[in-house]
Protein backbone atom coordinates (compact mmCIF):
# COMPACT_ATOMS: atom_id res chain seq x y z
CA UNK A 1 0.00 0.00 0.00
CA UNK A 2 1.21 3.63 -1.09
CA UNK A 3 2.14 5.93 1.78
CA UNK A 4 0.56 9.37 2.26
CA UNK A 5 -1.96 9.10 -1.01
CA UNK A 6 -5.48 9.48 -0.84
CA UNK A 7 -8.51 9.98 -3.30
CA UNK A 8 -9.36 13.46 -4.82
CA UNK A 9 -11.83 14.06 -7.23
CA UNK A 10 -10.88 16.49 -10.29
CA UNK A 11 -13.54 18.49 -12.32
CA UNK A 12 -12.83 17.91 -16.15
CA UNK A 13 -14.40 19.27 -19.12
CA UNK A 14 -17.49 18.43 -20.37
CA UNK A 15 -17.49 14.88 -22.11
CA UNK A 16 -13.54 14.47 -21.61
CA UNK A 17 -13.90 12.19 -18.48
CA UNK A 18 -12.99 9.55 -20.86
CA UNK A 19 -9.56 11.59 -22.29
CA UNK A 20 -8.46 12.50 -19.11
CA UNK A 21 -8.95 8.93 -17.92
CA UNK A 22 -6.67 7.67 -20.38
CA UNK A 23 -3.65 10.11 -20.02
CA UNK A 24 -3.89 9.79 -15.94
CA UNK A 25 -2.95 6.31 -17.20
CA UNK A 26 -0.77 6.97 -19.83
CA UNK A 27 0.99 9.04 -16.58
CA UNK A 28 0.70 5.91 -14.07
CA UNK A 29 -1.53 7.31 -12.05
CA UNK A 30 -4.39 5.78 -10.35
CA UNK A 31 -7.97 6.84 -11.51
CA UNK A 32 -10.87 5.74 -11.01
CA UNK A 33 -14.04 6.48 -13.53
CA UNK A 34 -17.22 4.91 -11.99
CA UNK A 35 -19.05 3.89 -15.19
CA UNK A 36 -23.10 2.73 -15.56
CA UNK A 37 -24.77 0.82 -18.11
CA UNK A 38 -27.40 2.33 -19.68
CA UNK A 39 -30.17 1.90 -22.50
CA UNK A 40 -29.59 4.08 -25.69
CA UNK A 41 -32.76 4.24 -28.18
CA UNK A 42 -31.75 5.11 -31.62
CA UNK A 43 -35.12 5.17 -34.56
CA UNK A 44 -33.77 1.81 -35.21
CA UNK A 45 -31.82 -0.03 -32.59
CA UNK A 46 -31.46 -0.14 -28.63
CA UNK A 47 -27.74 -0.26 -26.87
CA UNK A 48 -26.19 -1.11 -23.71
CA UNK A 49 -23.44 2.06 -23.27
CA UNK A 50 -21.31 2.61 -20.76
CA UNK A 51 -21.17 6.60 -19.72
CA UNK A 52 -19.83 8.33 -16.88
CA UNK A 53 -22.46 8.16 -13.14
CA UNK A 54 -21.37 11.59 -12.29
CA UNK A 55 -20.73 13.55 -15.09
CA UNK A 56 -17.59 15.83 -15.34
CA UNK A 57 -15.73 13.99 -12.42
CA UNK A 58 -12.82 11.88 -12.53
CA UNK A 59 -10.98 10.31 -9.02
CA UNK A 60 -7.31 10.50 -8.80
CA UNK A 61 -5.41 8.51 -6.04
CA UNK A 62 -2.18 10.36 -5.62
CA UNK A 63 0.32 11.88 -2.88
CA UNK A 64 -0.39 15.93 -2.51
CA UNK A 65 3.11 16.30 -4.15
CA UNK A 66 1.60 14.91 -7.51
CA UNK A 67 -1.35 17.58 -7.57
CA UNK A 68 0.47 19.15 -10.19
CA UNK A 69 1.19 16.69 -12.47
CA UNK A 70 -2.98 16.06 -12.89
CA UNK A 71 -3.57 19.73 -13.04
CA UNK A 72 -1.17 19.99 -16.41
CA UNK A 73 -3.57 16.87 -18.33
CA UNK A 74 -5.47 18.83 -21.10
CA UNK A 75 -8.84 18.87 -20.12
CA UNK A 76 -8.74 18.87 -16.64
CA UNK A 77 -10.27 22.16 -15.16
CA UNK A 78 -9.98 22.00 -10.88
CA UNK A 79 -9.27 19.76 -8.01
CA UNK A 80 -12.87 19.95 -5.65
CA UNK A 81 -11.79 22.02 -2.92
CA UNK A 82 -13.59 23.16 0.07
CA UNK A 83 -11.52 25.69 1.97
CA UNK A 84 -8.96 26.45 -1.01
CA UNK A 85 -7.78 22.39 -0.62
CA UNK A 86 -8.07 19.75 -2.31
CA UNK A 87 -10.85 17.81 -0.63
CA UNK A 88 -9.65 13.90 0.51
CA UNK A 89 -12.25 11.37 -0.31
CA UNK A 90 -11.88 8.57 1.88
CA UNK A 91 -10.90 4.67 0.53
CA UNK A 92 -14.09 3.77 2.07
CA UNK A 93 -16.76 5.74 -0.23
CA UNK A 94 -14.29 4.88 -3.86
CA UNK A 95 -14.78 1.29 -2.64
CA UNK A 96 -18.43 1.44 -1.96
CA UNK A 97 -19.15 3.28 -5.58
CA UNK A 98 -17.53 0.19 -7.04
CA UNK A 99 -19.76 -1.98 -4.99
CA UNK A 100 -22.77 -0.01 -6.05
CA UNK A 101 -21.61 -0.27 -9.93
CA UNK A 102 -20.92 -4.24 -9.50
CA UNK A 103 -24.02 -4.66 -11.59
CA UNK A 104 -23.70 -2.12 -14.38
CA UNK A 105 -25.31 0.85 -11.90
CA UNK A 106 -28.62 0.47 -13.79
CA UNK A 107 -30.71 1.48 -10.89
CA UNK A 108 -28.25 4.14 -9.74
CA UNK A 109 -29.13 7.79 -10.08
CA UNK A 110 -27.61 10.45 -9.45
CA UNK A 111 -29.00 14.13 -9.29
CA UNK A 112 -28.19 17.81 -7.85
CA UNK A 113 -31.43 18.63 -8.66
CA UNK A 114 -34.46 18.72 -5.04
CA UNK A 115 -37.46 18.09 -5.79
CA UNK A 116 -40.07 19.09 -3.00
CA UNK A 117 -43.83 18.97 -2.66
CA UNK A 118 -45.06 22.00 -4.33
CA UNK A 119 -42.61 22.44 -7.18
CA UNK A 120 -43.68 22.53 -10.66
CA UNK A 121 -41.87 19.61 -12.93
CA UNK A 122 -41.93 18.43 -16.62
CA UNK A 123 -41.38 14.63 -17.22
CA UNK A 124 -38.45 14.02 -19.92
CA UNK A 125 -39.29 10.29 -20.63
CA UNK A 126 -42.19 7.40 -20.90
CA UNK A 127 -46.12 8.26 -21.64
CA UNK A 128 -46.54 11.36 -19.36
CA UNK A 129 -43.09 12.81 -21.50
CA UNK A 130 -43.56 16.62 -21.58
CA UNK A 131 -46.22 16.58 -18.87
CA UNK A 132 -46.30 19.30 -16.15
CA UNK A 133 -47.36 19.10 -13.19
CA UNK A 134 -46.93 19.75 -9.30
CA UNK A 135 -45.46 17.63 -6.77
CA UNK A 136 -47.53 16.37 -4.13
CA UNK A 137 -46.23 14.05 -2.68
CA UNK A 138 -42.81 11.86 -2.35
CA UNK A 139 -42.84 8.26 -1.72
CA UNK A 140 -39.36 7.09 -1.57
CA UNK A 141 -36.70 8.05 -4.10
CA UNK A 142 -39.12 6.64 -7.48
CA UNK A 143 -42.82 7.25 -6.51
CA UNK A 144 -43.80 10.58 -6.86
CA UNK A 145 -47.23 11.80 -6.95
CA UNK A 146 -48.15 14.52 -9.44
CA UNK A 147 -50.95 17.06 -10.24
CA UNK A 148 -51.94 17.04 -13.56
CA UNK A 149 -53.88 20.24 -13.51
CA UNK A 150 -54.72 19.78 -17.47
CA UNK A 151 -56.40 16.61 -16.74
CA UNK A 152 -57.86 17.36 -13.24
CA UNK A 153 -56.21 14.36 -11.36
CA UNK A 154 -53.44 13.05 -9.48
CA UNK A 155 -50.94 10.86 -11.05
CA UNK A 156 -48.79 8.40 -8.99
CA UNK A 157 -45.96 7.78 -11.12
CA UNK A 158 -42.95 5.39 -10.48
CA UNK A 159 -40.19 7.94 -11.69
CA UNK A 160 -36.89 8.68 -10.95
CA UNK A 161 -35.11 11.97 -10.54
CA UNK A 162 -33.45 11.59 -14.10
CA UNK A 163 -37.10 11.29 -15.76
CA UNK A 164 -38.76 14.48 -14.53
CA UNK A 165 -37.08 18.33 -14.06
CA UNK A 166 -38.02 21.26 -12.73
CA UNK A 167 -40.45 23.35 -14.49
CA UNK A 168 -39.57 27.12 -14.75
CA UNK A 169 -40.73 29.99 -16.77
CA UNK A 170 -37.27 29.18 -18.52
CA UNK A 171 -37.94 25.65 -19.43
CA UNK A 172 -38.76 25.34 -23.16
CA UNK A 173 -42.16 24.18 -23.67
CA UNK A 174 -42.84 20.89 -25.07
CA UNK A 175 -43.48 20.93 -29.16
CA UNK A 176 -46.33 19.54 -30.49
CA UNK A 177 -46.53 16.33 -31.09
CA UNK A 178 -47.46 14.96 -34.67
């Protein structure tokens, strides 16, 4: 076991986690990209591919001394600080992300966005896509209940965070459907 190293995660550019993987490796140092399976609908095909579960992050496992030689990898942007330093992500929580992704981290989600009772969302995916309505109620982390004012009920709806966002005078309206 390396002496004095410990886990960092490292913004990167948008849809370079990939890249940057690659040259930490090309460098010898340990990375770590936690991957998930998902289903990609084309007009006419489905595939299984493999993209990033936290998009724009990348784990290095390095002493402090090589913080440098990760900044200087084209398409790296930041170590995550909190107090100007480089936070330390414990060996604990990098193990237990590979645990979670054992199975291809199909059920995994992962989200900045809270929703809350009250808020106004649009569903993004299934037969409700480009629905809005208001959060009533949460049941868990998939069951949400939602106000469909334009039909005058309450939908329950077994969604996850990815399938629904939050509805704001900014968010484009849905086009008609033909």
């Amino acid at each position: 076991m390396k002496k004095n190293v410990n886990w960092y995660a490292i913004y990167v550019k948008a849809r370079h986690e990939r890249k940057v993987l690659e040259a930490l490796l090309r460098k010898e140092i340990e990375c770590y990209l936690p991957l998930r399976t998902e289903t990609r609908q084309w007009s006419d095909r489905k595939k299984e591919v493999e993209e990033p579960l936290i998009r724009g992050y990348l784990f290095v496992r390095i002493n402090i001394r090589s913080y440098y030689d990760v900044l200087v990898i084209p398409g790296v942007i930041s170590f995550v600080a909190f107090d100007q330093k480089p936070a330390v992500i414990p060996d604990y929580q990098i193990e237990d992300l590979k645990i979670f992704l054992r199975d291809g981290g199909k059920d995994i989600e992962v989200t900045n966005e809270h929703i809350q009772k009250g808020q106004l969302v649009q569903i993004n995916e299934g037969p409700l896509k480009d629905v809005i309505g208001e959060v009533t109620e949460l049941r868990g982390k998939k069951r949400i209940l939602i106000r469909i004012k334009a039909l005058g009920c309450l939908v329950l709806a077994e969604l996850g965070v990815n399938q629904i966002e939050r509805f704001t005078e900014d968010t484009p309206m849905p086009s008609a459907k033909k």
